[in-house]
Short mmCIF file of C-alpha atoms in Angstrom, two decimals:
data_model
loop_
_atom_site.label_atom_id
_atom_site.label_comp_id
_atom_site.label_asym_id
_atom_site.label_seq_id
_atom_site.Cartn_x
_atom_site.Cartn_y
_atom_site.Cartn_z
CA MET A 5 0.01 -0.75 0.15
CA ILE A 6 1.21 3.83 -1.10
CA LYS A 7 -0.77 6.94 0.12
CA PHE A 8 0.69 10.49 -0.74
CA THR A 9 -0.61 13.70 -0.10
CA PHE A 10 -0.15 16.93 -1.89
CA LEU A 11 1.08 19.47 1.11
CA SER A 12 2.05 21.59 -1.84
CA GLU A 13 1.09 22.37 -5.00
CA ASN A 14 -0.15 25.16 -7.88
CA LYS A 15 -3.46 25.57 -7.34
CA THR A 16 -6.54 23.73 -5.00
CA ASP A 17 -9.41 22.59 -4.91
CA ASP A 18 -10.03 21.90 -1.23
CA PRO A 19 -11.34 25.14 0.93
CA ALA A 20 -9.33 24.14 4.00
CA CYS A 21 -5.93 24.58 2.17
CA ASP A 22 -3.83 27.03 -0.19
CA ALA A 23 -1.56 26.82 -2.78
CA GLU A 24 1.71 28.05 -4.36
CA PHE A 25 4.15 28.00 -7.07
CA GLY A 26 5.92 25.00 -5.39
CA LEU A 27 5.30 20.81 -4.46
CA SER A 28 5.71 19.02 -1.45
CA VAL A 29 4.20 15.61 -1.39
CA TYR A 30 4.02 13.40 2.14
CA ILE A 31 4.22 9.78 1.30
CA GLU A 32 3.30 7.07 3.11
CA THR A 33 4.57 3.36 2.88
CA PRO A 34 4.67 0.50 5.25
CA ALA A 35 8.53 0.96 5.67
CA MET A 36 8.91 4.67 6.08
CA ASN A 37 7.40 8.41 5.51
CA ILE A 38 9.02 10.51 3.16
CA LEU A 39 8.22 14.16 2.20
CA PHE A 40 9.34 14.96 -1.25
CA ASP A 41 10.19 18.39 -1.82
CA THR A 42 9.31 21.16 1.10
CA GLY A 43 6.98 23.74 -1.21
CA ALA A 44 8.65 27.33 -1.82
CA SER A 45 7.80 28.05 1.50
CA ASN A 46 6.35 26.80 5.09
CA LEU A 47 2.95 26.75 3.19
CA PHE A 48 3.59 22.76 3.27
CA GLU A 49 3.44 22.96 7.35
CA LYS A 50 0.29 24.50 7.29
CA ASN A 51 -1.34 22.73 4.45
CA ALA A 52 -0.30 19.51 6.75
CA ARG A 53 -1.84 20.91 10.04
CA ARG A 54 -5.08 20.93 8.26
CA LYS A 55 -4.48 17.60 6.53
CA HIS A 56 -3.99 15.65 9.96
CA VAL A 57 -0.97 14.72 8.56
CA ASP A 58 2.02 15.12 11.33
CA LEU A 59 5.44 15.89 10.36
CA GLU A 60 7.22 14.53 13.50
CA ASP A 61 6.51 10.94 11.45
CA VAL A 62 8.61 11.96 8.95
CA ASP A 63 11.37 9.76 8.60
CA ALA A 64 13.24 11.25 5.59
CA CYS A 65 12.93 14.08 3.44
CA VAL A 66 13.92 13.60 0.13
CA ILE A 67 14.64 17.27 -2.83
CA SER A 68 14.18 16.57 -6.16
CA HIS A 69 16.58 19.92 -6.69
CA GLY A 70 18.51 22.80 -5.87
CA HIS A 71 15.53 25.26 -7.10
CA TYR A 72 13.39 27.60 -4.03
CA ASP A 73 10.01 25.25 -5.37
CA HIS A 74 11.09 22.18 -3.94
CA THR A 75 13.03 23.72 -1.09
CA GLY A 76 11.55 26.42 0.98
CA GLY A 77 10.52 24.28 3.61
CA VAL A 78 13.22 22.51 4.64
CA PRO A 79 14.52 25.38 7.32
CA ARG A 80 10.95 25.02 9.10
CA PHE A 81 10.90 21.03 8.59
CA CYS A 82 14.21 20.67 10.11
CA VAL A 83 12.18 22.33 13.34
CA LEU A 84 9.51 20.35 13.15
CA ASN A 85 10.97 17.49 12.48
CA ASP A 86 14.79 16.59 14.41
CA LYS A 87 15.31 12.94 13.07
CA ALA A 88 14.44 12.45 9.42
CA GLN A 89 18.19 13.29 7.48
CA VAL A 90 17.45 15.54 3.94
CA TYR A 91 18.51 13.53 1.26
CA ILE A 92 20.28 16.73 -1.74
CA HIS A 93 22.05 15.77 -4.28
CA LYS A 94 25.79 17.22 -3.62
CA ASN A 95 25.15 20.00 -6.58
CA ALA A 96 21.58 21.66 -5.52
CA PHE A 97 23.84 24.45 -3.68
CA ARG A 98 24.93 26.91 -6.79
CA GLU A 99 23.32 30.17 -7.79
CA THR A 100 21.24 29.17 -10.48
CA TYR A 101 18.89 31.31 -13.25
CA GLY A 102 16.54 30.43 -15.17
CA THR A 103 14.54 32.32 -18.63
CA THR A 104 11.46 33.38 -19.29
CA LYS A 105 10.79 33.91 -22.81
CA GLY A 106 14.77 33.47 -23.89
CA LYS A 107 15.29 36.76 -21.21
CA MET A 108 17.60 35.77 -18.23
CA ASP A 109 15.47 36.21 -15.01
CA LYS A 110 16.60 39.21 -12.79
CA HIS A 111 16.46 36.61 -9.60
CA PRO A 112 18.20 33.50 -9.16
CA CYS A 113 15.68 30.18 -9.11
CA SER A 114 18.04 28.35 -6.78
CA ILE A 115 18.21 27.87 -3.13
CA LEU A 116 16.91 31.23 -1.15
CA TRP A 117 18.06 30.27 2.45
CA THR A 118 19.49 32.79 4.83
CA PRO A 119 23.23 31.99 6.04
CA GLU A 120 21.67 30.68 9.55
CA GLU A 121 19.28 29.03 7.67
CA LYS A 122 22.40 26.65 6.01
CA GLU A 123 24.03 26.76 8.85
CA HIS A 124 20.76 24.95 11.26
CA VAL A 125 20.24 22.36 8.13
CA ARG A 126 23.80 21.17 7.27
CA THR A 127 24.31 18.41 9.66
CA ARG A 128 20.50 17.39 8.41
CA LEU A 129 21.82 16.77 4.46
CA THR A 130 22.67 13.41 3.47
CA LEU A 131 24.73 14.33 0.16
CA THR A 132 23.59 11.87 -2.64
CA ASP A 133 25.77 11.38 -6.08
CA GLY A 134 24.55 7.91 -7.23
CA PRO A 135 21.47 5.53 -5.82
CA CYS A 136 21.00 5.48 -2.28
CA TRP A 137 18.64 2.99 -1.16
CA LEU A 138 16.59 3.70 1.87
CA THR A 139 15.10 0.67 1.69
CA ASP A 140 15.35 -2.56 -0.37
CA ASP A 141 11.95 -1.31 -1.78
CA ILE A 142 12.69 2.16 -2.03
CA VAL A 143 15.56 4.44 -3.15
CA VAL A 144 16.68 8.26 -4.37
CA SER A 145 17.89 7.81 -7.94
CA GLY A 146 21.46 10.67 -7.12
CA THR A 147 22.35 12.02 -10.68
CA ILE A 148 19.77 10.68 -13.35
CA PRO A 149 21.73 10.14 -16.81
CA HIS A 150 21.32 11.75 -19.98
CA VAL A 151 19.06 10.25 -22.92
CA PRO A 152 20.35 10.81 -26.37
CA GLY A 153 17.94 12.44 -28.46
CA THR A 154 16.64 14.49 -25.49
CA ALA A 155 16.99 18.00 -24.48
CA PRO A 156 15.51 19.87 -21.67
CA THR A 157 12.12 22.19 -22.32
CA GLU A 158 13.56 25.24 -20.87
CA LYS A 159 17.44 26.55 -19.90
CA PHE A 160 18.91 27.31 -16.87
CA TYR A 161 22.92 29.09 -15.52
CA ILE A 162 25.11 28.70 -13.30
CA LYS A 163 26.69 31.78 -11.72
CA ASP A 164 29.96 30.96 -10.92
CA ILE A 165 32.28 32.83 -8.41
CA GLU A 166 33.66 34.84 -10.92
CA GLY A 167 29.98 36.04 -12.14
CA VAL A 168 30.14 34.66 -15.11
CA LEU A 169 26.94 32.10 -16.22
CA ASN A 170 27.60 28.68 -17.56
CA PRO A 171 24.75 25.89 -19.04
CA ASP A 172 23.18 24.23 -15.85
CA PRO A 173 23.65 20.59 -16.74
CA MET A 174 20.33 19.37 -14.24
CA ASP A 175 22.60 17.29 -12.65
CA HIS A 176 21.78 18.23 -9.13
CA GLU A 177 17.65 16.61 -9.46
CA GLN A 178 17.15 13.40 -8.71
CA PHE A 179 13.85 11.13 -8.40
CA LEU A 180 12.49 9.23 -5.77
CA ALA A 181 11.04 5.07 -6.76
CA ILE A 182 9.24 3.01 -4.32
CA ARG A 183 8.09 -0.29 -5.06
CA ASN A 184 4.58 -0.65 -3.98
CA GLY A 185 4.07 -4.86 -3.19
CA ASP A 186 3.64 -6.40 -6.84
CA GLU A 187 2.00 -3.79 -8.10
CA GLY A 188 5.05 -2.44 -9.06
CA ILE A 189 7.00 1.22 -8.75
CA PHE A 190 5.69 4.04 -7.75
CA VAL A 191 8.01 7.59 -9.73
CA PHE A 192 7.79 10.32 -8.14
CA SER A 193 9.55 13.36 -10.04
CA GLY A 194 9.64 17.22 -8.49
CA CYS A 195 9.80 18.97 -12.49
CA SER A 196 11.80 16.31 -14.63
CA HIS A 197 14.14 18.73 -15.77
CA LYS A 198 16.39 15.91 -17.53
CA GLY A 199 13.38 14.70 -18.86
CA VAL A 200 10.37 12.54 -18.02
CA ILE A 201 11.44 9.98 -20.77
CA ALA A 202 14.98 10.15 -18.98
CA VAL A 203 13.29 9.63 -15.57
CA LEU A 204 11.51 6.17 -16.77
CA ASP A 205 14.40 5.37 -18.08
CA TYR A 206 16.45 5.13 -15.32
CA VAL A 207 13.90 4.28 -13.33
CA LYS A 208 13.70 1.02 -15.29
CA LYS A 209 17.08 0.19 -14.86
CA LEU A 210 17.14 0.35 -11.06
CA PHE A 211 14.47 -2.21 -11.43
CA PRO A 212 15.15 -4.29 -13.92
CA GLY A 213 12.18 -6.53 -14.88
CA GLU A 214 9.33 -4.34 -13.22
CA ARG A 215 7.16 -2.60 -14.54
CA ILE A 216 5.79 1.30 -14.13
CA ALA A 217 2.48 1.71 -12.07
CA GLY A 218 2.61 5.07 -10.97
CA LEU A 219 4.24 8.70 -11.90
CA VAL A 220 3.72 11.58 -10.09
CA ALA A 221 5.52 14.21 -11.71
CA GLY A 222 6.16 18.03 -13.14
CA MET A 223 6.68 17.08 -15.91
CA HIS A 224 7.74 20.87 -17.19
CA LEU A 225 6.71 20.83 -20.48
CA PHE A 226 4.03 23.97 -20.36
CA GLY A 227 6.95 25.69 -22.77
CA ALA A 228 7.42 22.59 -24.92
CA THR A 229 6.49 22.43 -28.80
CA ASP A 230 3.66 20.19 -29.44
CA GLN A 231 5.10 18.08 -30.74
CA VAL A 232 7.80 17.77 -27.86
CA ARG A 233 4.65 17.06 -25.67
CA ARG A 234 3.32 14.47 -27.68
CA GLU A 235 6.39 12.12 -27.37
CA VAL A 236 6.74 12.59 -23.71
CA VAL A 237 3.06 11.78 -23.98
CA ASP A 238 3.37 8.44 -26.15
CA LYS A 239 6.63 7.38 -23.61
CA VAL A 240 4.78 7.94 -20.91
CA ILE A 241 1.43 5.65 -22.18
CA ALA A 242 3.96 2.95 -23.81
CA GLU A 243 4.39 2.27 -19.98
CA ASP A 244 0.67 1.27 -19.43
CA PRO A 245 1.33 2.52 -15.89
CA ASP A 246 -2.20 2.04 -13.52
CA MET A 247 -1.75 6.40 -12.35
CA VAL A 248 -0.45 9.42 -14.10
CA ALA A 249 -0.27 12.48 -11.54
CA PRO A 250 1.22 15.49 -14.12
CA VAL A 251 1.53 18.34 -11.59
CA HIS A 252 3.20 21.93 -11.10
CA CYS A 253 5.13 22.56 -14.05
CA THR A 254 3.73 20.02 -16.32
CA GLY A 255 1.72 22.88 -18.11
CA ILE A 256 -2.41 22.27 -19.16
CA ASP A 257 -1.52 21.36 -22.55
CA ALA A 258 0.53 18.40 -21.19
CA ILE A 259 -2.27 17.49 -18.75
CA ILE A 260 -5.01 17.98 -21.55
CA MET A 261 -3.45 15.67 -23.23
CA LEU A 262 -3.10 12.60 -21.17
CA LYS A 263 -6.41 13.15 -19.56
CA GLU A 264 -7.73 12.83 -23.27
CA ARG A 265 -5.77 9.41 -23.48
CA LEU A 266 -5.73 7.99 -20.25
CA GLY A 267 -9.08 8.77 -19.27
CA ASP A 268 -9.44 7.52 -15.37
CA ARG A 269 -5.93 6.61 -14.89
CA CYS A 270 -4.89 10.32 -15.13
CA ILE A 271 -5.81 12.17 -11.88
CA VAL A 272 -4.83 16.00 -11.64
CA PRO A 273 -3.89 16.98 -7.65
CA SER A 274 -4.17 19.58 -6.21
CA ALA A 275 -2.83 21.37 -2.42
CA GLY A 276 -4.73 19.09 -0.46
CA SER A 277 -5.84 15.92 -2.18
CA SER A 278 -4.80 12.62 -1.33
CA TYR A 279 -4.67 9.06 -2.88
CA GLU A 280 -4.29 6.10 -1.95
CA TYR A 281 -2.97 2.20 -3.95
#
């Protein structure tokens, strides 16, 4: 059994919960409870309280990548919970910038913790690179290998110590994969900046011969071409999953494509939504 509750998402249908541009999911499994990302702020805490989620029960916090809308709540989480390690990629702490309509953003999209917050969370961090197995059934991917022929739908840049901006290879992105008994593998991906195809391919290498039963993912397709959207949707559908939840940065066009082709197997979560499989 796996149950997951959205504590932060771009939208909400729940009058008891608020929304923000961010993602945070509370995941319950028989082996452990996991907080996947913490949204852009401390909103995850308020929504957790409203949905009767006790964040002290979290055994591990997994951060998908080093952008503010997935890491904003980490310092607060480390106050609320004094035991869980925070699994974050070793390269997630660089100053990064995104682009909007081809122009460089003025403000960074990277982790925005204050120096005091950085010091507070320092001892709680487990820095990943390769796969990090939390149990025999649960893995944090670490670095996602590049798939030739695929390209990110948005460009990001890293500012070096001399202030020069260089392309960000998004090597700090990782996903969480959970074996849900005999049902198959459930995958949680924050933004899929390396591409959903790269995520799915790596899941199958980590769990050879096993099916992907569920995909909960921001797919970052809102700025993609129609052709790229269709390629990604075709790849997802080819896995024949029991459920797909396109969230956060996926974009309405790709969500509609998935919903049209998957029907009830495509769910569209919002802050406060809970699902059990």
